[in-house]
């Protein structure tokens, strides 16, 4: 693992690191914020998964999470959203290929060899992080924005007991029924929709739910509401009697201005679960 | 004036606007955050001037100021750092030409016709803003980062009575004695150092000072300390008995992680002066 940069931030350290990944068959970069408390003891971890077109960097510099993580003594992990590089398949569209991994393991050509973001985020990166940094594996929360909100919700529901809390900002909530989903699942997973179901937050919510609190924020003026389908997730949460909160925020769009506006409440929400 | 985008943020609106500028002879873009209070009454304004290579956007998305401005009911203005476009002179170096206007009016070829950022930021943009938006001209503060800290300090000291408070993050503090200054002043203003003096914060502090509180933060691990020369400004502030605070922050570098770490305190500092 290589240190690309380390900057003091809010009394802790915002680092950027690169490593060779077996899961994706190439180099991967991630950001990690460690609060001051990590100098002495392992600290709880909040994962932040990013959306379409993002790298590890966007949320790290735009979401404003470090301030609140420092106050709560939480680490923040910012993984990349896909494998990258000249040897990695790509597509001219912004919503397929590099920058658009959708947190699945691709089974179809040309994506299959590298696009294994599910394994990367749920197995390889945690293994590396808990070995290399003072992080408390027993206290993890997960959140994300848009495609990353989809990732956070599906991963949280697929590993019962691993995360104490899950939240999402404007998640792609029902990809099996959206052009942000059907297109990518067909490309990465093939035409059999049975293979899609484990990666649809609404379907998972109907089937399993989450054993802990859930917080979802959605901007009412989001330019992508038709693609996100928040109503499907809200219905599923309520139908399941899922512990949690779904909030429609008047006037907010899909940007990081929306994300940063509610970041304090999301970090506080996770801290309450992690220090319970 | 053209609205490029408006996003709800922290209960207010983060807008981006473009207009044709007489001062710089071309189109200019700026960011403006209006807190919710601006829906009813004119609000105080905090100017944020950015550093080398930045556009209007960097601080707007990375400095984390909106949260605190919203809490204090302040507007934030994020001007660009230079004229831009194909008809505008430029240089291959990152620290001269586009993205490096240094908040002066160039008198030398090829910069003279467009590089008039002093007039733009001190006259044309304020005239436009106070006409077009609910801003209280009687309550203004100014801050900035690096080259923008230089701009904030020199402008504040050059217009007595206009700003109630001035602060800076890692300002270029003594450009007449630094390679971040001598090179650009020679190019923009010519070889006569007499023309440079009105644009050197340390020299202005020695000669005039500021009629109000000053706050300067500097990272002790800043990679550009030799170019910034904070010691010259600290000495001048103390020698003048300038009301204010100069803080050396252990471990912090020159990045926006440093800026955002202390943004709350800077916004609060200005709010105290503006609501006095």
PDB file of C-alpha atoms in Angstrom, chain B residues 66-236:
ATOM      1  CA  UNK B  66     -21.989  27.493   3.612  1.00  0.00           C
ATOM      2  CA  UNK B  67     -22.908  25.610   6.788  1.00  0.00           C
ATOM      3  CA  UNK B  68     -21.520  28.358   9.004  1.00  0.00           C
ATOM      4  CA  UNK B  69     -22.745  31.172   6.775  1.00  0.00           C
ATOM      5  CA  UNK B  70     -26.240  29.682   6.991  1.00  0.00           C
ATOM      6  CA  UNK B  71     -26.014  29.531  10.781  1.00  0.00           C
ATOM      7  CA  UNK B  72     -24.918  33.162  10.949  1.00  0.00           C
ATOM      8  CA  UNK B  73     -27.236  34.436   8.213  1.00  0.00           C
ATOM      9  CA  UNK B  74     -24.356  35.621   6.005  1.00  0.00           C
ATOM     10  CA  UNK B  75     -24.042  35.632   2.225  1.00  0.00           C
ATOM     11  CA  UNK B  76     -20.832  34.314   0.652  1.00  0.00           C
ATOM     12  CA  UNK B  77     -19.330  35.598  -2.599  1.00  0.00           C
ATOM     13  CA  UNK B  78     -16.850  33.463  -4.536  1.00  0.00           C
ATOM     14  CA  UNK B  79     -15.286  35.450  -7.427  1.00  0.00           C
ATOM     15  CA  UNK B  80     -13.055  33.879 -10.041  1.00  0.00           C
ATOM     16  CA  UNK B  81      -9.278  34.500  -9.799  1.00  0.00           C
ATOM     17  CA  UNK B  82      -8.651  35.907 -13.287  1.00  0.00           C
ATOM     18  CA  UNK B  83     -10.169  36.663 -16.663  1.00  0.00           C
ATOM     19  CA  UNK B  84     -10.450  33.575 -18.864  1.00  0.00           C
ATOM     20  CA  UNK B  85     -11.032  32.518 -22.439  1.00  0.00           C
ATOM     21  CA  UNK B  86      -9.292  32.072 -25.751  1.00  0.00           C
ATOM     22  CA  UNK B  87      -8.812  35.811 -26.327  1.00  0.00           C
ATOM     23  CA  UNK B  88      -7.129  36.255 -22.940  1.00  0.00           C
ATOM     24  CA  UNK B  89      -3.351  36.076 -22.503  1.00  0.00           C
ATOM     25  CA  UNK B  90      -1.993  33.094 -20.599  1.00  0.00           C
ATOM     26  CA  UNK B  91       1.249  31.462 -19.543  1.00  0.00           C
ATOM     27  CA  UNK B  92       2.292  27.825 -19.295  1.00  0.00           C
ATOM     28  CA  UNK B  93       3.176  28.277 -15.603  1.00  0.00           C
ATOM     29  CA  UNK B  94       0.378  27.667 -13.078  1.00  0.00           C
ATOM     30  CA  UNK B  95       1.268  30.861 -11.227  1.00  0.00           C
ATOM     31  CA  UNK B  96       0.959  33.410 -14.037  1.00  0.00           C
ATOM     32  CA  UNK B  97      -1.919  34.349 -16.322  1.00  0.00           C
ATOM     33  CA  UNK B  98      -5.278  32.604 -16.186  1.00  0.00           C
ATOM     34  CA  UNK B  99      -6.043  31.371 -12.660  1.00  0.00           C
ATOM     35  CA  UNK B 100      -3.374  33.701 -11.275  1.00  0.00           C
ATOM     36  CA  UNK B 101      -4.692  37.263 -11.482  1.00  0.00           C
ATOM     37  CA  UNK B 102      -3.176  38.286  -8.118  1.00  0.00           C
ATOM     38  CA  UNK B 103      -5.961  40.870  -7.588  1.00  0.00           C
ATOM     39  CA  UNK B 104      -4.115  43.684  -9.398  1.00  0.00           C
ATOM     40  CA  UNK B 105      -4.749  45.845 -12.477  1.00  0.00           C
ATOM     41  CA  UNK B 106      -2.063  44.867 -14.980  1.00  0.00           C
ATOM     42  CA  UNK B 107      -0.336  47.733 -16.748  1.00  0.00           C
ATOM     43  CA  UNK B 108       2.030  45.668 -18.887  1.00  0.00           C
ATOM     44  CA  UNK B 109       1.593  43.785 -22.167  1.00  0.00           C
ATOM     45  CA  UNK B 110       0.243  41.226 -22.853  1.00  0.00           C
ATOM     46  CA  UNK B 111      -1.755  41.316 -19.598  1.00  0.00           C
ATOM     47  CA  UNK B 112      -2.996  44.907 -19.475  1.00  0.00           C
ATOM     48  CA  UNK B 113      -6.258  44.740 -21.406  1.00  0.00           C
ATOM     49  CA  UNK B 114      -7.882  41.886 -19.436  1.00  0.00           C
ATOM     50  CA  UNK B 115      -6.063  41.321 -16.141  1.00  0.00           C
ATOM     51  CA  UNK B 116      -7.850  43.964 -14.086  1.00  0.00           C
ATOM     52  CA  UNK B 117      -8.955  41.860 -11.129  1.00  0.00           C
ATOM     53  CA  UNK B 118      -8.497  44.722  -8.659  1.00  0.00           C
ATOM     54  CA  UNK B 119     -11.178  46.792 -10.400  1.00  0.00           C
ATOM     55  CA  UNK B 120     -13.308  43.714 -10.937  1.00  0.00           C
ATOM     56  CA  UNK B 121     -13.369  42.607  -7.306  1.00  0.00           C
ATOM     57  CA  UNK B 122     -13.390  46.029  -5.649  1.00  0.00           C
ATOM     58  CA  UNK B 123     -15.750  47.911  -7.963  1.00  0.00           C
ATOM     59  CA  UNK B 124     -17.534  46.141 -10.802  1.00  0.00           C
ATOM     60  CA  UNK B 125     -18.605  42.969  -9.009  1.00  0.00           C
ATOM     61  CA  UNK B 126     -19.754  44.774  -5.823  1.00  0.00           C
ATOM     62  CA  UNK B 127     -21.761  47.254  -7.942  1.00  0.00           C
ATOM     63  CA  UNK B 128     -23.481  44.376  -9.689  1.00  0.00           C
ATOM     64  CA  UNK B 129     -24.067  42.331  -6.522  1.00  0.00           C
ATOM     65  CA  UNK B 130     -25.561  45.116  -4.442  1.00  0.00           C
ATOM     66  CA  UNK B 131     -27.942  45.956  -7.281  1.00  0.00           C
ATOM     67  CA  UNK B 132     -29.012  42.414  -8.117  1.00  0.00           C
ATOM     68  CA  UNK B 133     -29.187  40.642  -4.743  1.00  0.00           C
ATOM     69  CA  UNK B 134     -30.495  41.377  -1.225  1.00  0.00           C
ATOM     70  CA  UNK B 135     -27.081  42.164   0.278  1.00  0.00           C
ATOM     71  CA  UNK B 136     -26.285  44.757   2.928  1.00  0.00           C
ATOM     72  CA  UNK B 137     -23.489  46.950   1.578  1.00  0.00           C
ATOM     73  CA  UNK B 138     -22.906  48.385   5.040  1.00  0.00           C
ATOM     74  CA  UNK B 139     -21.928  45.013   6.484  1.00  0.00           C
ATOM     75  CA  UNK B 140     -19.083  43.371   4.568  1.00  0.00           C
ATOM     76  CA  UNK B 141     -16.204  41.147   5.609  1.00  0.00           C
ATOM     77  CA  UNK B 142     -13.500  39.650   3.436  1.00  0.00           C
ATOM     78  CA  UNK B 143     -11.328  36.532   3.584  1.00  0.00           C
ATOM     79  CA  UNK B 144      -9.317  34.334   1.251  1.00  0.00           C
ATOM     80  CA  UNK B 145      -6.801  31.544   0.825  1.00  0.00           C
ATOM     81  CA  UNK B 146      -3.187  31.870  -0.333  1.00  0.00           C
ATOM     82  CA  UNK B 147      -3.227  34.332  -3.289  1.00  0.00           C
ATOM     83  CA  UNK B 148      -6.784  35.074  -2.147  1.00  0.00           C
ATOM     84  CA  UNK B 149      -5.551  35.808   1.371  1.00  0.00           C
ATOM     85  CA  UNK B 150      -3.196  38.327  -0.208  1.00  0.00           C
ATOM     86  CA  UNK B 151      -6.161  39.791  -2.080  1.00  0.00           C
ATOM     87  CA  UNK B 152      -8.360  39.946   1.026  1.00  0.00           C
ATOM     88  CA  UNK B 153      -5.729  41.667   3.160  1.00  0.00           C
ATOM     89  CA  UNK B 154      -4.617  44.187   0.535  1.00  0.00           C
ATOM     90  CA  UNK B 155      -8.176  45.091  -0.475  1.00  0.00           C
ATOM     91  CA  UNK B 156      -9.355  45.400   3.130  1.00  0.00           C
ATOM     92  CA  UNK B 157      -6.523  47.776   3.987  1.00  0.00           C
ATOM     93  CA  UNK B 158      -6.996  49.806   0.778  1.00  0.00           C
ATOM     94  CA  UNK B 159     -10.676  50.641   1.327  1.00  0.00           C
ATOM     95  CA  UNK B 160     -10.905  51.902   4.914  1.00  0.00           C
ATOM     96  CA  UNK B 161     -14.448  51.688   6.204  1.00  0.00           C
ATOM     97  CA  UNK B 162     -15.704  49.255   3.594  1.00  0.00           C
ATOM     98  CA  UNK B 163     -15.000  46.007   5.473  1.00  0.00           C
ATOM     99  CA  UNK B 164     -15.624  45.519   9.171  1.00  0.00           C
ATOM    100  CA  UNK B 165     -13.320  42.499   9.428  1.00  0.00           C
ATOM    101  CA  UNK B 166     -10.652  40.719   7.411  1.00  0.00           C
ATOM    102  CA  UNK B 167      -9.191  37.233   7.714  1.00  0.00           C
ATOM    103  CA  UNK B 168      -6.887  35.023   5.695  1.00  0.00           C
ATOM    104  CA  UNK B 169      -5.901  31.392   5.383  1.00  0.00           C
ATOM    105  CA  UNK B 170      -2.188  30.952   4.584  1.00  0.00           C
ATOM    106  CA  UNK B 171      -1.982  34.268   2.695  1.00  0.00           C
ATOM    107  CA  UNK B 172       0.827  35.233   0.346  1.00  0.00           C
ATOM    108  CA  UNK B 173       1.883  37.702   2.985  1.00  0.00           C
ATOM    109  CA  UNK B 174       4.841  39.548   1.526  1.00  0.00           C
ATOM    110  CA  UNK B 175       4.839  39.094  -2.265  1.00  0.00           C
ATOM    111  CA  UNK B 176       7.431  41.835  -2.927  1.00  0.00           C
ATOM    112  CA  UNK B 177       9.981  39.567  -1.258  1.00  0.00           C
ATOM    113  CA  UNK B 178       8.806  36.213  -2.648  1.00  0.00           C
ATOM    114  CA  UNK B 179       8.816  34.275  -5.904  1.00  0.00           C
ATOM    115  CA  UNK B 180       5.051  34.258  -5.450  1.00  0.00           C
ATOM    116  CA  UNK B 181       4.914  37.965  -6.099  1.00  0.00           C
ATOM    117  CA  UNK B 182       8.110  39.305  -7.690  1.00  0.00           C
ATOM    118  CA  UNK B 183       7.545  37.247 -10.829  1.00  0.00           C
ATOM    119  CA  UNK B 184       3.873  38.217 -11.171  1.00  0.00           C
ATOM    120  CA  UNK B 185       4.248  41.873 -10.161  1.00  0.00           C
ATOM    121  CA  UNK B 186       7.073  42.256 -12.701  1.00  0.00           C
ATOM    122  CA  UNK B 187       4.876  40.728 -15.390  1.00  0.00           C
ATOM    123  CA  UNK B 188       1.656  42.570 -14.525  1.00  0.00           C
ATOM    124  CA  UNK B 189       2.934  45.872 -13.047  1.00  0.00           C
ATOM    125  CA  UNK B 190       6.446  46.277 -14.452  1.00  0.00           C
ATOM    126  CA  UNK B 191       9.856  46.508 -12.842  1.00  0.00           C
ATOM    127  CA  UNK B 192       9.216  49.596 -10.712  1.00  0.00           C
ATOM    128  CA  UNK B 193       8.729  48.187  -7.223  1.00  0.00           C
ATOM    129  CA  UNK B 194       6.964  51.394  -6.215  1.00  0.00           C
ATOM    130  CA  UNK B 195       3.937  50.074  -8.125  1.00  0.00           C
ATOM    131  CA  UNK B 196       4.072  46.835  -6.127  1.00  0.00           C
ATOM    132  CA  UNK B 197       3.863  48.307  -2.638  1.00  0.00           C
ATOM    133  CA  UNK B 198       0.064  48.881  -2.646  1.00  0.00           C
ATOM    134  CA  UNK B 199      -0.299  45.139  -3.273  1.00  0.00           C
ATOM    135  CA  UNK B 200       1.875  43.794  -0.473  1.00  0.00           C
ATOM    136  CA  UNK B 201      -0.048  42.970   2.722  1.00  0.00           C
ATOM    137  CA  UNK B 202       3.025  43.256   4.919  1.00  0.00           C
ATOM    138  CA  UNK B 203       3.962  46.680   3.527  1.00  0.00           C
ATOM    139  CA  UNK B 204       0.353  47.870   3.845  1.00  0.00           C
ATOM    140  CA  UNK B 205       0.186  46.588   7.396  1.00  0.00           C
ATOM    141  CA  UNK B 206       3.344  48.532   8.245  1.00  0.00           C
ATOM    142  CA  UNK B 207       2.012  51.692   6.611  1.00  0.00           C
ATOM    143  CA  UNK B 208      -1.710  51.668   7.365  1.00  0.00           C
ATOM    144  CA  UNK B 209      -3.035  48.600   9.123  1.00  0.00           C
ATOM    145  CA  UNK B 210      -6.723  47.780   9.252  1.00  0.00           C
ATOM    146  CA  UNK B 211      -9.414  49.592  11.211  1.00  0.00           C
ATOM    147  CA  UNK B 212     -11.009  46.480  12.696  1.00  0.00           C
ATOM    148  CA  UNK B 213     -10.120  42.951  13.732  1.00  0.00           C
ATOM    149  CA  UNK B 214      -7.760  40.764  11.678  1.00  0.00           C
ATOM    150  CA  UNK B 215      -7.536  36.955  11.846  1.00  0.00           C
ATOM    151  CA  UNK B 216      -4.766  35.003  10.084  1.00  0.00           C
ATOM    152  CA  UNK B 217      -4.354  31.217  10.181  1.00  0.00           C
ATOM    153  CA  UNK B 218      -1.244  29.523   8.815  1.00  0.00           C
ATOM    154  CA  UNK B 219      -0.405  25.810   8.727  1.00  0.00           C
ATOM    155  CA  UNK B 220       2.970  24.990  10.282  1.00  0.00           C
ATOM    156  CA  UNK B 221       3.454  22.119   7.806  1.00  0.00           C
ATOM    157  CA  UNK B 222       2.489  24.206   4.785  1.00  0.00           C
ATOM    158  CA  UNK B 223       4.630  23.139   1.842  1.00  0.00           C
ATOM    159  CA  UNK B 224       4.833  26.752   0.635  1.00  0.00           C
ATOM    160  CA  UNK B 225       5.964  28.503   3.836  1.00  0.00           C
ATOM    161  CA  UNK B 226       9.055  29.978   2.149  1.00  0.00           C
ATOM    162  CA  UNK B 227       6.889  31.566  -0.533  1.00  0.00           C
ATOM    163  CA  UNK B 228       4.155  32.783   1.817  1.00  0.00           C
ATOM    164  CA  UNK B 229       6.476  34.529   4.332  1.00  0.00           C
ATOM    165  CA  UNK B 230       3.970  34.600   7.219  1.00  0.00           C
ATOM    166  CA  UNK B 231       6.720  35.800   9.569  1.00  0.00           C
ATOM    167  CA  UNK B 232       6.861  39.148   7.767  1.00  0.00           C
ATOM    168  CA  UNK B 233       3.135  39.746   8.259  1.00  0.00           C
ATOM    169  CA  UNK B 234       3.158  38.537  11.871  1.00  0.00           C
ATOM    170  CA  UNK B 235       5.977  40.934  12.643  1.00  0.00           C
ATOM    171  CA  UNK B 236       4.213  43.813  10.910  1.00  0.00           C
TER     172      UNK B 236
END
